[in-house]
PDB file of C-alpha atoms in Angstrom:
ATOM      1  CA  MET A   1      43.576   5.971 -25.048  1.00 75.00           C
ATOM      2  CA  GLU A   2      45.016   7.790 -22.074  1.00 82.00           C
ATOM      3  CA  THR A   3      42.888   5.777 -19.617  1.00 84.00           C
ATOM      4  CA  ILE A   4      44.098   2.476 -21.082  1.00 85.00           C
ATOM      5  CA  LEU A   5      47.728   3.587 -20.803  1.00 80.00           C
ATOM      6  CA  PHE A   6      47.111   4.758 -17.233  1.00 82.00           C
ATOM      7  CA  MET A   7      45.569   1.386 -16.283  1.00 85.00           C
ATOM      8  CA  ILE A   8      48.505  -0.522 -17.801  1.00 87.00           C
ATOM      9  CA  ILE A   9      50.973   1.560 -15.781  1.00 87.00           C
ATOM     10  CA  ILE A  10      49.038   0.927 -12.559  1.00 88.00           C
ATOM     11  CA  GLY A  11      48.970  -2.830 -13.295  1.00 85.00           C
ATOM     12  CA  VAL A  12      52.757  -2.926 -13.863  1.00 83.00           C
ATOM     13  CA  ILE A  13      53.426  -1.005 -10.649  1.00 85.00           C
ATOM     14  CA  SER A  14      51.147  -3.246  -8.567  1.00 84.00           C
ATOM     15  CA  THR A  15      52.831  -6.349 -10.009  1.00 84.00           C
ATOM     16  CA  ILE A  16      56.278  -5.016  -9.103  1.00 81.00           C
ATOM     17  CA  PHE A  17      55.221  -4.220  -5.531  1.00 77.00           C
ATOM     18  CA  GLY A  18      53.510  -7.596  -5.198  1.00 77.00           C
ATOM     19  CA  LYS A  19      56.714  -9.399  -6.210  1.00 70.00           C
ATOM     20  CA  ALA A  20      58.731  -7.270  -3.786  1.00 63.00           C
ATOM     21  CA  LYS A  21      56.446  -8.234  -0.886  1.00 65.00           C
ATOM     22  CA  ARG A  22      56.695 -11.937  -1.718  1.00 65.00           C
ATOM     23  CA  SER A  23      60.479 -11.792  -1.971  1.00 63.00           C
ATOM     24  CA  GLN A  24      60.711 -10.391   1.596  1.00 62.00           C
ATOM     25  CA  GLY A  25      59.811 -13.793   3.006  1.00 57.00           C
ATOM     26  CA  GLN A  26      56.057 -13.766   2.859  1.00 53.00           C
ATOM     27  CA  SER A  27      54.675 -16.563   0.717  1.00 54.00           C
ATOM     28  CA  PRO A  28      51.450 -16.008  -1.211  1.00 52.00           C
ATOM     29  CA  LYS A  29      49.821 -18.898   0.666  1.00 58.00           C
ATOM     30  CA  LYS A  30      50.215 -17.191   4.046  1.00 55.00           C
ATOM     31  CA  PRO A  31      47.949 -14.146   4.295  1.00 56.00           C
ATOM     32  CA  PHE A  32      49.655 -12.796   7.438  1.00 54.00           C
ATOM     33  CA  SER A  33      52.849 -13.244   9.396  1.00 58.00           C
ATOM     34  CA  THR A  34      53.279 -14.795  12.850  1.00 60.00           C
ATOM     35  CA  SER A  35      54.172 -11.422  14.306  1.00 62.00           C
ATOM     36  CA  GLY A  36      50.687 -10.234  13.431  1.00 66.00           C
ATOM     37  CA  MET A  37      49.282 -13.178  15.392  1.00 71.00           C
ATOM     38  CA  GLU A  38      51.365 -12.199  18.397  1.00 76.00           C
ATOM     39  CA  GLU A  39      49.889  -8.699  18.255  1.00 74.00           C
ATOM     40  CA  ILE A  40      46.380 -10.139  18.195  1.00 76.00           C
ATOM     41  CA  ARG A  41      47.152 -12.408  21.157  1.00 76.00           C
ATOM     42  CA  THR A  42      48.496  -9.537  23.251  1.00 77.00           C
ATOM     43  CA  LEU A  43      45.452  -7.396  22.451  1.00 73.00           C
ATOM     44  CA  PHE A  44      43.160 -10.273  23.395  1.00 73.00           C
ATOM     45  CA  LYS A  45      44.958 -10.755  26.707  1.00 75.00           C
ATOM     46  CA  GLU A  46      44.705  -7.054  27.496  1.00 72.00           C
ATOM     47  CA  LEU A  47      40.990  -7.077  26.769  1.00 71.00           C
ATOM     48  CA  THR A  48      40.305 -10.175  28.895  1.00 72.00           C
ATOM     49  CA  ASN A  49      42.270  -8.844  31.868  1.00 68.00           C
ATOM     50  CA  ASP A  50      39.986  -5.826  32.154  1.00 54.00           C
ATOM     51  CA  GLU A  51      37.037  -5.859  34.534  1.00 53.00           C
ATOM     52  CA  PRO A  52      33.982  -7.614  33.168  1.00 51.00           C
ATOM     53  CA  LYS A  53      31.329  -5.293  31.823  1.00 53.00           C
ATOM     54  CA  LYS A  54      28.200  -4.839  33.808  1.00 56.00           C
ATOM     55  CA  THR A  55      25.245  -6.589  32.250  1.00 58.00           C
ATOM     56  CA  ARG A  56      21.589  -5.909  32.643  1.00 61.00           C
ATOM     57  CA  PRO A  57      19.464  -8.597  34.268  1.00 62.00           C
ATOM     58  CA  ILE A  58      17.350 -10.618  31.873  1.00 62.00           C
ATOM     59  CA  LYS A  59      13.619 -10.118  32.214  1.00 60.00           C
ATOM     60  CA  THR A  60      11.763 -13.371  32.694  1.00 60.00           C
ATOM     61  CA  GLU A  61       8.369 -11.846  32.026  1.00 57.00           C
ATOM     62  CA  LEU A  62       7.072 -13.150  28.684  1.00 58.00           C
ATOM     63  CA  LYS A  63       4.046 -11.014  27.922  1.00 60.00           C
ATOM     64  CA  PRO A  64       4.052  -7.250  28.246  1.00 58.00           C
ATOM     65  CA  GLU A  65       1.515  -5.655  30.464  1.00 60.00           C
ATOM     66  CA  LEU A  66      -1.202  -3.703  28.715  1.00 53.00           C
ATOM     67  CA  PRO A  67      -2.957  -0.836  30.381  1.00 60.00           C
ATOM     68  CA  GLN A  68      -6.615  -1.444  31.242  1.00 66.00           C
ATOM     69  CA  ASN A  69      -7.731   1.082  28.650  1.00 70.00           C
ATOM     70  CA  SER A  70      -6.107  -0.723  25.727  1.00 76.00           C
ATOM     71  CA  SER A  71      -7.436  -4.131  26.820  1.00 76.00           C
ATOM     72  CA  LYS A  72     -10.980  -2.712  26.810  1.00 79.00           C
ATOM     73  CA  ASN A  73     -10.366  -1.260  23.370  1.00 85.00           C
ATOM     74  CA  LEU A  74      -9.127  -4.631  22.174  1.00 87.00           C
ATOM     75  CA  GLU A  75     -12.250  -6.313  23.515  1.00 87.00           C
ATOM     76  CA  LYS A  76     -14.466  -3.770  21.739  1.00 88.00           C
ATOM     77  CA  GLU A  77     -12.580  -4.269  18.465  1.00 90.00           C
ATOM     78  CA  TYR A  78     -12.860  -8.040  18.838  1.00 89.00           C
ATOM     79  CA  GLN A  79     -16.610  -7.820  19.415  1.00 89.00           C
ATOM     80  CA  GLN A  80     -17.004  -5.522  16.406  1.00 91.00           C
ATOM     81  CA  VAL A  81     -15.027  -7.829  14.112  1.00 91.00           C
ATOM     82  CA  ARG A  82     -16.973 -10.814  15.390  1.00 90.00           C
ATOM     83  CA  LEU A  83     -20.317  -9.107  14.702  1.00 90.00           C
ATOM     84  CA  GLU A  84     -19.193  -8.115  11.208  1.00 90.00           C
ATOM     85  CA  SER A  85     -18.095 -11.658  10.384  1.00 89.00           C
ATOM     86  CA  GLU A  86     -21.350 -13.117  11.713  1.00 89.00           C
ATOM     87  CA  SER A  87     -23.414 -10.659   9.669  1.00 88.00           C
ATOM     88  CA  SER A  88     -21.435 -11.425   6.503  1.00 89.00           C
ATOM     89  CA  ARG A  89     -21.835 -15.150   7.178  1.00 88.00           C
ATOM     90  CA  MET A  90     -25.585 -14.698   7.593  1.00 89.00           C
ATOM     91  CA  GLY A  91     -25.734 -12.685   4.352  1.00 89.00           C
ATOM     92  CA  MET A  92     -23.870 -15.411   2.492  1.00 89.00           C
ATOM     93  CA  ALA A  93     -26.205 -18.063   3.867  1.00 89.00           C
ATOM     94  CA  ALA A  94     -29.229 -16.012   2.807  1.00 89.00           C
ATOM     95  CA  SER A  95     -27.887 -15.544  -0.726  1.00 89.00           C
ATOM     96  CA  ARG A  96     -27.141 -19.276  -0.938  1.00 90.00           C
ATOM     97  CA  LEU A  97     -30.729 -20.073   0.087  1.00 90.00           C
ATOM     98  CA  GLN A  98     -32.066 -17.652  -2.526  1.00 90.00           C
ATOM     99  CA  SER A  99     -29.951 -19.223  -5.268  1.00 89.00           C
ATOM    100  CA  GLU A 100     -31.100 -22.718  -4.256  1.00 90.00           C
ATOM    101  CA  LYS A 101     -34.739 -21.591  -4.340  1.00 89.00           C
ATOM    102  CA  LEU A 102     -34.188 -20.061  -7.775  1.00 88.00           C
ATOM    103  CA  LYS A 103     -32.661 -23.317  -9.049  1.00 87.00           C
ATOM    104  CA  GLU A 104     -35.619 -25.293  -7.699  1.00 87.00           C
ATOM    105  CA  GLN A 105     -38.057 -22.894  -9.365  1.00 84.00           C
ATOM    106  CA  THR A 106     -36.314 -23.203 -12.738  1.00 82.00           C
ATOM    107  CA  ILE A 107     -36.302 -26.991 -12.481  1.00 79.00           C
ATOM    108  CA  GLN A 108     -40.020 -26.995 -11.654  1.00 78.00           C
ATOM    109  CA  THR A 109     -40.854 -24.657 -14.545  1.00 75.00           C
ATOM    110  CA  ARG A 110     -38.845 -26.858 -16.932  1.00 69.00           C
ATOM    111  CA  GLN A 111     -40.721 -29.917 -15.746  1.00 67.00           C
ATOM    112  CA  ASN A 112     -44.054 -28.138 -16.106  1.00 65.00           C
ATOM    113  CA  GLU A 113     -43.342 -26.921 -19.646  1.00 62.00           C
ATOM    114  CA  SER A 114     -44.579 -29.105 -22.448  1.00 59.00           C
ATOM    115  CA  ASP A 115     -41.721 -28.124 -24.791  1.00 58.00           C
ATOM    116  CA  PRO A 116     -38.824 -30.569 -24.669  1.00 60.00           C
ATOM    117  CA  ILE A 117     -35.297 -29.266 -24.092  1.00 64.00           C
ATOM    118  CA  ILE A 118     -33.981 -31.074 -27.178  1.00 72.00           C
ATOM    119  CA  SER A 119     -35.495 -29.755 -30.364  1.00 71.00           C
ATOM    120  CA  THR A 120     -36.234 -32.082 -33.274  1.00 77.00           C
ATOM    121  CA  ASP A 121     -36.040 -29.251 -35.821  1.00 81.00           C
ATOM    122  CA  PRO A 122     -33.120 -26.906 -34.867  1.00 82.00           C
ATOM    123  CA  ASP A 123     -32.309 -23.797 -36.856  1.00 89.00           C
ATOM    124  CA  PRO A 124     -28.948 -23.469 -38.694  1.00 91.00           C
ATOM    125  CA  LYS A 125     -27.427 -21.152 -36.064  1.00 92.00           C
ATOM    126  CA  THR A 126     -28.108 -23.715 -33.321  1.00 89.00           C
ATOM    127  CA  LEU A 127     -26.483 -26.452 -35.417  1.00 90.00           C
ATOM    128  CA  ILE A 128     -23.365 -24.349 -35.994  1.00 93.00           C
ATOM    129  CA  ASN A 129     -23.122 -23.592 -32.260  1.00 92.00           C
ATOM    130  CA  GLY A 130     -23.502 -27.305 -31.526  1.00 90.00           C
ATOM    131  CA  ILE A 131     -20.634 -28.207 -33.851  1.00 91.00           C
ATOM    132  CA  ILE A 132     -18.401 -25.547 -32.305  1.00 92.00           C
ATOM    133  CA  TRP A 133     -19.172 -26.744 -28.768  1.00 92.00           C
ATOM    134  CA  SER A 134     -18.560 -30.371 -29.764  1.00 90.00           C
ATOM    135  CA  GLU A 135     -15.079 -29.380 -30.976  1.00 87.00           C
ATOM    136  CA  ILE A 136     -14.400 -27.423 -27.798  1.00 88.00           C
ATOM    137  CA  LEU A 137     -15.667 -30.098 -25.417  1.00 90.00           C
ATOM    138  CA  GLY A 138     -14.731 -33.114 -27.509  1.00 87.00           C
ATOM    139  CA  GLU A 139     -11.650 -35.322 -27.518  1.00 86.00           C
ATOM    140  CA  PRO A 140      -8.374 -33.344 -27.498  1.00 83.00           C
ATOM    141  CA  ARG A 141      -6.344 -33.078 -30.702  1.00 78.00           C
ATOM    142  CA  SER A 142      -3.433 -34.896 -29.061  1.00 81.00           C
ATOM    143  CA  LYS A 143      -5.603 -38.014 -28.956  1.00 81.00           C
ATOM    144  CA  LYS A 144      -6.147 -37.756 -32.743  1.00 76.00           C
ATOM    145  CA  PRO A 145      -2.663 -37.524 -34.328  1.00 74.00           C
ATOM    146  CA  TYR A 146      -2.156 -36.436 -37.957  1.00 76.00           C
ATOM    147  CA  ILE A 147       0.286 -39.248 -38.713  1.00 77.00           C
ATOM    148  CA  ALA A 148      -1.097 -41.548 -41.364  1.00 73.00           C
ATOM    149  CA  LYS A 149      -0.388 -45.244 -40.922  1.00 71.00           C
ATOM    150  CA  ARG A 150       1.633 -46.651 -43.778  1.00 72.00           C
ATOM    151  CA  GLY A 151       0.710 -50.189 -44.524  1.00 57.00           C
TER     152      GLY A 151
END
């Protein structure tokens, strides 16, 4: 309760002082008077009349010089990264070749087998799995709306 009363008193006091400032000739649309501008102009003139500050010359060199030691280290790191990437690339190529050979072997064994892939007498579990997969991979439900046509 005391804080609310305190805030109301502060608001009333600030309103009174705000009205007093506006009545002295300063309109609320002008944030500062012309005398303030004159002060800024005189300060600016004083600052520009002083001697210009000394500036450092601009370096035109674009790339920094590296000591010979660090350039050799960079070359060694580059060679190491290059060797690592080549070895990983070779490993990936070898694994790809192995997977292709495995696929070829499975295809050949399937062709050599006398049992067909499609069974003419499936067991009940296989039929249930087939129905489930047909629902999963079949036409989406949005293509088969529930709305019955009224004729």
